Amino acid sequence: MAPIIVIDPGHGGYDPGARGYGLTEKDIVLEVALQTERILQAYAVTVELTRRDDTYVVIPARTARANQMSADLFVSIHVNAGGGTGFESFVYSTAPAKTVELQRQIHGDLARFYARYGFRDRGRKTANFAVLRQTVMSAILVENLFIDHPVDNARLKHPVFRSAIAQILANSLVKAMQLKLKNQVWAPEWEIERLRLAKLVVCLHHPGDTLLWGQYATVLNRVRERSDSGTVWDPEREIGLLVEDRLLASARQPAQVVPWGEFATVLNRLRQRSVEKPGWDPRAEVELLIRDGLLVSVREPGALVNWGEFATVLNRYLYN
Ligand SMILES: [Zn+2]
């Protein structure tokens, strides 16, 4: 039997939760919950949400549903408020070791993600919250930054950042609950779809399509929040930004294909990883991707990168 995960977006309806600088907790947590569910659809897992729209569901109904389903895990998603900053998570005060271990894993993944943006880890905590107390399965409540802190709030305003929270949470659940992909070991279409869900890719791409420099530059610039393509896409400008920021030595034509050696070099510079050798060694750049677990098998530096491979490598870098 596939595991059952109940995701609980806090608040809803007449209960807005916390508010600050034009953001409302109930909206953010619903968006993150729906996206997490969407990402988990590729896996053998039953995901249930305690609410799917802007309505208030009383706490006993949320927990009773999870108990009736004999869920394996209950994840309550919230955004904090009250004058702090950073990320924290909660389990019930007398949670068993298994739950504490799940908290350690899920908290660790989210805290590492938030740390990349300079947010502080407020720690793994316990509390006597109703959602944690009334659920019979392992239950964890995550408080994703402070809506009333200007720095936290500015991050939460970014749709790409909110999507990244869902991606990180989904990946963390995959690892913590040992979820398996439904059909294949590797699903390149799904990797591309994840980039689309993360709002890093707009158009449809097929896994076998060769990656072009204009496309590669645009996605990388979105990742580093540097893209300035507004309504009109300007791939030359996107490539120019990579050159300007010294991720790429010289300009390329937008329709030029991307070989593995160059692909790896640019990505390694973005990751601030470098080959410890003088001069440019494209083979070593590809090997560095393998060493860091982003790529499974060797590619010739001159071989062309396709979209399925690109999406897979990027997702591993961003969300694992
Ligand atoms: Zn809340």
Tab-separated table of C-alpha atoms and ligand atoms in Angstrom:
chain	number	residue	atom	x	y	z
A	1	MET	CA	0.000	0.000	0.000
A	2	ALA	CA	1.190	3.429	-0.930
A	3	PRO	CA	1.801	5.738	2.021
A	4	ILE	CA	-0.798	8.397	2.827
A	5	ILE	CA	0.252	11.968	3.512
A	6	VAL	CA	-2.219	14.589	4.686
A	7	ILE	CA	-1.150	18.147	3.962
A	8	ASP	CA	-2.819	20.797	6.062
A	9	PRO	CA	-2.712	24.371	4.794
A	10	GLY	CA	-3.431	26.357	7.961
A	11	HIS	CA	-6.312	28.776	8.446
A	12	GLY	CA	-8.637	29.650	5.510
A	13	GLY	CA	-11.939	31.422	4.940
A	14	TYR	CA	-12.777	33.840	7.741
A	15	ASP	CA	-9.510	32.936	9.455
A	16	PRO	CA	-6.760	34.706	7.459
A	17	GLY	CA	-3.953	33.648	9.781
A	18	ALA	CA	-1.078	36.087	9.971
A	19	ARG	CA	-0.901	39.158	7.774
A	20	GLY	CA	1.809	41.585	6.779
A	21	TYR	CA	2.791	43.940	3.981
A	22	GLY	CA	-0.066	42.861	1.729
A	23	LEU	CA	0.426	39.112	2.221
A	24	THR	CA	-1.976	36.768	3.976
A	25	GLU	CA	-0.912	33.496	5.518
A	26	LYS	CA	-3.969	31.498	4.399
A	27	ASP	CA	-3.210	32.248	0.713
A	28	ILE	CA	0.501	31.423	0.861
A	29	VAL	CA	0.042	28.124	2.676
A	30	LEU	CA	-2.740	27.013	0.310
A	31	GLU	CA	-0.566	27.757	-2.716
A	32	VAL	CA	2.369	25.835	-1.234
A	33	ALA	CA	0.114	22.893	-0.262
A	34	LEU	CA	-1.473	22.625	-3.717
A	35	GLN	CA	1.911	22.768	-5.431
A	36	THR	CA	3.396	20.186	-3.096
A	37	GLU	CA	0.478	17.878	-3.902
A	38	ARG	CA	0.999	18.486	-7.623
A	39	ILE	CA	4.690	17.576	-7.431
A	40	LEU	CA	3.947	14.427	-5.441
A	41	GLN	CA	1.523	13.202	-8.119
A	42	ALA	CA	4.423	11.542	-9.932
A	43	TYR	CA	5.016	9.337	-6.887
A	44	ALA	CA	3.270	6.296	-5.460
A	45	VAL	CA	1.641	8.132	-2.548
A	46	THR	CA	-1.874	9.208	-1.623
A	47	VAL	CA	-1.946	12.903	-0.826
A	48	GLU	CA	-4.949	14.466	0.850
A	49	LEU	CA	-5.404	18.158	1.593
A	50	THR	CA	-7.460	19.331	4.575
A	51	ARG	CA	-8.709	22.212	2.440
A	52	ARG	CA	-8.379	22.914	-1.269
A	53	ASP	CA	-9.770	26.429	-1.374
A	54	ASP	CA	-10.298	29.514	0.731
A	55	THR	CA	-12.652	27.974	3.282
A	56	TYR	CA	-12.214	27.433	6.990
A	57	VAL	CA	-12.207	23.850	8.180
A	58	VAL	CA	-12.322	23.381	11.941
A	59	ILE	CA	-9.244	21.741	13.448
A	60	PRO	CA	-11.065	18.596	14.727
A	61	ALA	CA	-12.358	17.963	11.194
A	62	ARG	CA	-8.837	18.266	9.785
A	63	THR	CA	-7.333	15.834	12.255
A	64	ALA	CA	-10.318	13.431	12.195
A	65	ARG	CA	-9.960	13.123	8.420
A	66	ALA	CA	-6.291	12.196	8.730
A	67	ASN	CA	-7.092	9.706	11.514
A	68	GLN	CA	-9.917	8.098	9.510
A	69	MET	CA	-7.661	7.689	6.491
A	70	SER	CA	-4.988	6.095	8.678
A	71	ALA	CA	-2.540	8.565	7.227
A	72	ASP	CA	1.161	7.948	7.721
A	73	LEU	CA	2.116	11.586	8.035
A	74	PHE	CA	0.363	14.885	8.715
A	75	VAL	CA	2.122	18.056	7.581
A	76	SER	CA	0.658	21.372	8.668
A	77	ILE	CA	1.917	24.375	6.708
A	78	HIS	CA	1.991	27.834	8.283
A	79	VAL	CA	3.722	31.183	8.034
A	80	ASN	CA	4.910	32.754	11.262
A	81	ALA	CA	4.316	36.208	12.724
A	82	GLY	CA	4.969	38.099	15.907
A	83	GLY	CA	8.280	39.827	15.535
A	84	GLY	CA	10.843	37.166	14.657
A	85	THR	CA	12.555	35.949	11.513
A	86	GLY	CA	13.468	32.576	10.036
A	87	PHE	CA	12.184	29.028	9.998
A	88	GLU	CA	11.046	26.648	12.721
A	89	SER	CA	9.090	23.426	13.023
A	90	PHE	CA	7.045	21.707	15.697
A	91	VAL	CA	6.040	18.211	16.745
A	92	TYR	CA	3.868	17.275	19.708
A	93	SER	CA	5.487	17.552	23.131
A	94	THR	CA	5.516	13.777	23.665
A	95	ALA	CA	6.042	12.755	20.043
A	96	PRO	CA	7.573	9.288	19.585
A	97	ALA	CA	11.116	8.819	18.261
A	98	LYS	CA	9.848	8.061	14.751
A	99	THR	CA	8.131	11.460	14.554
A	100	VAL	CA	11.149	13.254	15.985
A	101	GLU	CA	13.284	11.594	13.293
A	102	LEU	CA	10.869	12.718	10.540
A	103	GLN	CA	11.021	16.226	11.970
A	104	ARG	CA	14.812	16.069	11.941
A	105	GLN	CA	14.835	15.173	8.232
A	106	ILE	CA	12.091	17.511	6.994
A	107	HIS	CA	13.193	20.388	9.194
A	108	GLY	CA	16.782	19.882	8.028
A	109	ASP	CA	15.854	20.057	4.333
A	110	LEU	CA	13.756	23.206	4.755
A	111	ALA	CA	16.227	24.889	7.100
A	112	ARG	CA	19.075	24.284	4.611
A	113	PHE	CA	16.959	25.829	1.865
A	114	TYR	CA	16.146	28.902	3.969
A	115	ALA	CA	19.779	29.193	5.050
A	116	ARG	CA	20.752	29.675	1.401
A	117	TYR	CA	18.814	32.938	1.582
A	118	GLY	CA	20.391	33.868	4.875
A	119	PHE	CA	17.410	32.956	7.044
A	120	ARG	CA	18.064	31.682	10.493
A	121	ASP	CA	17.131	28.232	11.729
A	122	ARG	CA	15.054	28.792	14.868
A	123	GLY	CA	15.236	25.130	15.650
A	124	ARG	CA	13.182	21.968	15.979
A	125	LYS	CA	10.615	22.570	18.655
A	126	THR	CA	7.738	20.880	20.444
A	127	ALA	CA	4.312	22.327	21.184
A	128	ASN	CA	0.887	21.336	22.392
A	129	PHE	CA	-0.881	22.408	19.162
A	130	ALA	CA	-4.268	20.782	18.483
A	131	VAL	CA	-3.256	19.533	15.014
A	132	LEU	CA	-0.260	17.784	16.563
A	133	ARG	CA	-2.125	16.496	19.623
A	134	GLN	CA	-5.262	15.183	17.901
A	135	THR	CA	-3.505	13.337	15.087
A	136	VAL	CA	-2.607	9.726	15.831
A	137	MET	CA	0.065	9.500	13.113
A	138	SER	CA	3.353	11.388	12.935
A	139	ALA	CA	2.553	15.073	12.621
A	140	ILE	CA	4.775	18.058	11.962
A	141	LEU	CA	3.961	21.738	11.711
A	142	VAL	CA	6.269	24.009	9.735
A	143	GLU	CA	6.416	27.787	10.183
A	144	ASN	CA	7.837	29.223	6.971
A	145	LEU	CA	9.394	32.609	7.755
A	146	PHE	CA	7.688	35.626	9.338
A	147	ILE	CA	5.066	37.423	7.318
A	148	ASP	CA	5.460	40.551	9.460
A	149	HIS	CA	9.242	40.779	9.058
A	150	PRO	CA	10.204	42.963	6.080
A	151	VAL	CA	13.033	40.701	4.856
A	152	ASP	CA	11.057	37.458	5.259
A	153	ASN	CA	8.023	39.094	3.695
A	154	ALA	CA	9.972	40.346	0.669
A	155	ARG	CA	11.059	36.754	-0.047
A	156	LEU	CA	7.572	35.343	0.429
A	157	LYS	CA	6.311	37.855	-2.134
A	158	HIS	CA	8.303	36.121	-4.911
A	159	PRO	CA	6.170	33.484	-6.687
A	160	VAL	CA	9.358	31.622	-7.660
A	161	PHE	CA	10.405	31.483	-4.003
A	162	ARG	CA	6.984	30.202	-2.895
A	163	SER	CA	7.194	27.499	-5.573
A	164	ALA	CA	10.654	26.586	-4.340
A	165	ILE	CA	9.257	26.011	-0.826
A	166	ALA	CA	6.808	23.500	-2.325
A	167	GLN	CA	9.569	21.839	-4.354
A	168	ILE	CA	11.834	21.509	-1.322
A	169	LEU	CA	9.000	20.216	0.867
A	170	ALA	CA	7.921	17.687	-1.782
A	171	ASN	CA	11.495	16.428	-2.263
A	172	SER	CA	11.910	16.185	1.470
A	173	LEU	CA	8.724	14.111	1.795
A	174	VAL	CA	9.927	11.851	-1.030
A	175	LYS	CA	13.118	11.171	0.921
A	176	ALA	CA	11.614	10.983	4.417
A	177	MET	CA	8.748	8.685	3.377
A	178	GLN	CA	10.895	6.823	0.811
A	179	LEU	CA	8.379	7.472	-1.969
A	180	LYS	CA	8.949	5.825	-5.330
A	181	LEU	CA	8.207	7.271	-8.750
A	182	LYS	CA	4.991	5.721	-10.093
A	183	ASN	CA	6.268	4.334	-13.361
A	184	GLN	CA	9.899	4.800	-14.118
A	185	VAL	CA	13.122	5.323	-12.317
A	186	TRP	CA	13.749	8.428	-14.348
A	187	ALA	CA	10.949	10.568	-15.760
A	188	PRO	CA	12.464	13.389	-17.844
A	189	GLU	CA	9.032	14.787	-18.810
A	190	TRP	CA	8.324	15.128	-15.126
A	191	GLU	CA	11.611	16.906	-14.461
A	192	ILE	CA	10.695	19.481	-17.117
A	193	GLU	CA	7.186	19.820	-15.667
A	194	ARG	CA	8.745	20.545	-12.273
A	195	LEU	CA	10.710	23.423	-13.763
A	196	ARG	CA	7.447	24.726	-15.179
A	197	LEU	CA	5.738	24.413	-11.775
A	198	ALA	CA	8.671	26.284	-10.263
A	199	LYS	CA	7.974	29.065	-12.792
A	200	LEU	CA	11.489	28.738	-14.191
A	201	VAL	CA	10.224	27.552	-17.587
A	202	VAL	CA	7.260	28.923	-19.466
A	203	CYS	CA	7.029	27.003	-22.761
A	204	LEU	CA	6.642	23.302	-23.388
A	205	HIS	CA	9.863	21.409	-24.074
A	206	HIS	CA	10.322	17.780	-24.981
A	207	PRO	CA	12.968	15.757	-23.155
A	208	GLY	CA	14.838	15.028	-26.386
A	209	ASP	CA	14.946	18.668	-27.525
A	210	THR	CA	18.447	20.059	-27.598
A	211	LEU	CA	19.081	22.831	-25.074
A	212	LEU	CA	19.885	26.197	-26.674
A	213	TRP	CA	21.975	28.974	-25.134
A	214	GLY	CA	19.106	31.463	-25.104
A	215	GLN	CA	16.973	28.989	-23.150
A	216	TYR	CA	19.758	27.946	-20.786
A	217	ALA	CA	20.658	31.556	-19.978
A	218	THR	CA	17.041	32.507	-19.337
A	219	VAL	CA	16.396	29.658	-16.905
A	220	LEU	CA	19.659	30.265	-15.033
A	221	ASN	CA	18.867	33.964	-14.756
A	222	ARG	CA	15.436	33.153	-13.338
A	223	VAL	CA	17.108	30.859	-10.815
A	224	ARG	CA	19.431	33.638	-9.698
A	225	GLU	CA	16.635	36.244	-9.899
A	226	ARG	CA	18.581	38.156	-12.493
A	227	SER	CA	16.295	37.718	-15.500
A	228	ASP	CA	14.996	40.994	-16.772
A	229	SER	CA	12.918	39.749	-19.629
A	230	GLY	CA	9.640	41.463	-18.945
A	231	THR	CA	6.810	40.900	-21.347
A	232	VAL	CA	9.153	40.432	-24.304
A	233	TRP	CA	11.704	37.652	-24.172
A	234	ASP	CA	15.176	38.862	-25.081
A	235	PRO	CA	17.486	35.817	-25.191
A	236	GLU	CA	20.485	37.869	-26.312
A	237	ARG	CA	20.125	40.051	-23.245
A	238	GLU	CA	19.809	36.937	-21.056
A	239	ILE	CA	23.091	35.579	-22.442
A	240	GLY	CA	24.617	39.033	-21.960
A	241	LEU	CA	23.739	38.884	-18.271
A	242	LEU	CA	25.659	35.615	-17.889
A	243	VAL	CA	28.691	37.248	-19.512
A	244	GLU	CA	28.315	40.393	-17.420
A	245	ASP	CA	28.279	38.340	-14.229
A	246	ARG	CA	31.282	36.257	-15.401
A	247	LEU	CA	29.385	32.982	-15.492
A	248	LEU	CA	30.145	32.749	-19.197
A	249	ALA	CA	33.382	33.959	-20.794
A	250	SER	CA	31.982	35.210	-24.093
A	251	ALA	CA	28.627	35.685	-25.773
A	252	ARG	CA	26.827	32.915	-27.668
A	253	GLN	CA	24.047	33.063	-30.224
A	254	PRO	CA	20.661	32.336	-28.603
A	255	ALA	CA	19.945	29.498	-31.054
A	256	GLN	CA	23.365	27.886	-30.544
A	257	VAL	CA	23.338	24.446	-28.923
A	258	VAL	CA	24.932	23.831	-25.506
A	259	PRO	CA	27.621	21.136	-25.206
A	260	TRP	CA	28.118	19.369	-21.870
A	261	GLY	CA	31.538	20.872	-21.170
A	262	GLU	CA	30.247	24.448	-21.414
A	263	PHE	CA	26.973	23.557	-19.710
A	264	ALA	CA	28.842	22.127	-16.716
A	265	THR	CA	31.262	25.047	-16.524
A	266	VAL	CA	28.515	27.675	-16.312
A	267	LEU	CA	26.493	25.667	-13.800
A	268	ASN	CA	29.581	25.042	-11.665
A	269	ARG	CA	30.346	28.766	-11.606
A	270	LEU	CA	26.763	29.458	-10.556
A	271	ARG	CA	27.114	26.842	-7.800
A	272	GLN	CA	30.426	28.438	-6.831
A	273	ARG	CA	32.185	25.145	-7.395
A	274	SER	CA	35.378	25.078	-9.349
A	275	VAL	CA	37.752	22.540	-10.774
A	276	GLU	CA	41.058	22.797	-8.916
A	277	LYS	CA	43.182	23.029	-12.030
A	278	PRO	CA	44.678	25.860	-14.011
A	279	GLY	CA	43.137	26.487	-17.423
A	280	TRP	CA	39.795	25.278	-18.674
A	281	ASP	CA	39.161	21.547	-18.485
A	282	PRO	CA	35.629	20.808	-19.731
A	283	ARG	CA	35.946	17.115	-18.928
A	284	ALA	CA	36.779	17.918	-15.314
A	285	GLU	CA	33.812	20.319	-15.181
A	286	VAL	CA	31.445	17.487	-16.200
A	287	GLU	CA	33.118	15.186	-13.672
A	288	LEU	CA	32.494	17.764	-10.944
A	289	LEU	CA	28.747	17.487	-11.642
A	290	ILE	CA	29.042	13.726	-11.192
A	291	ARG	CA	31.091	14.061	-8.016
A	292	ASP	CA	28.436	16.342	-6.524
A	293	GLY	CA	25.648	13.892	-7.399
A	294	LEU	CA	23.987	16.100	-10.005
A	295	LEU	CA	24.777	13.811	-12.928
A	296	VAL	CA	24.827	10.027	-12.854
A	297	SER	CA	27.017	9.024	-15.786
A	298	VAL	CA	29.831	10.527	-17.827
A	299	ARG	CA	29.098	12.730	-20.851
A	300	GLU	CA	31.572	13.715	-23.527
A	301	PRO	CA	32.300	17.453	-23.169
A	302	GLY	CA	31.316	17.973	-26.817
A	303	ALA	CA	28.028	16.023	-26.617
A	304	LEU	CA	24.868	18.129	-26.609
A	305	VAL	CA	22.663	18.599	-23.563
A	306	ASN	CA	18.971	17.886	-24.044
A	307	TRP	CA	16.050	19.297	-22.069
A	308	GLY	CA	15.356	16.130	-20.091
A	309	GLU	CA	18.952	16.011	-18.868
A	310	PHE	CA	19.091	19.750	-18.213
A	311	ALA	CA	15.899	19.690	-16.127
A	312	THR	CA	17.091	16.689	-14.121
A	313	VAL	CA	20.489	18.185	-13.296
A	314	LEU	CA	18.974	21.548	-12.389
A	315	ASN	CA	16.271	20.044	-10.159
A	316	ARG	CA	18.905	18.008	-8.336
A	317	TYR	CA	20.950	21.141	-7.759
A	318	LEU	CA	18.018	23.303	-6.689
A	319	TYR	CA	15.903	20.981	-4.620
A	320	ASN	CA	17.929	18.080	-3.251
B	1	ZN	ZN	-0.672	29.851	11.049
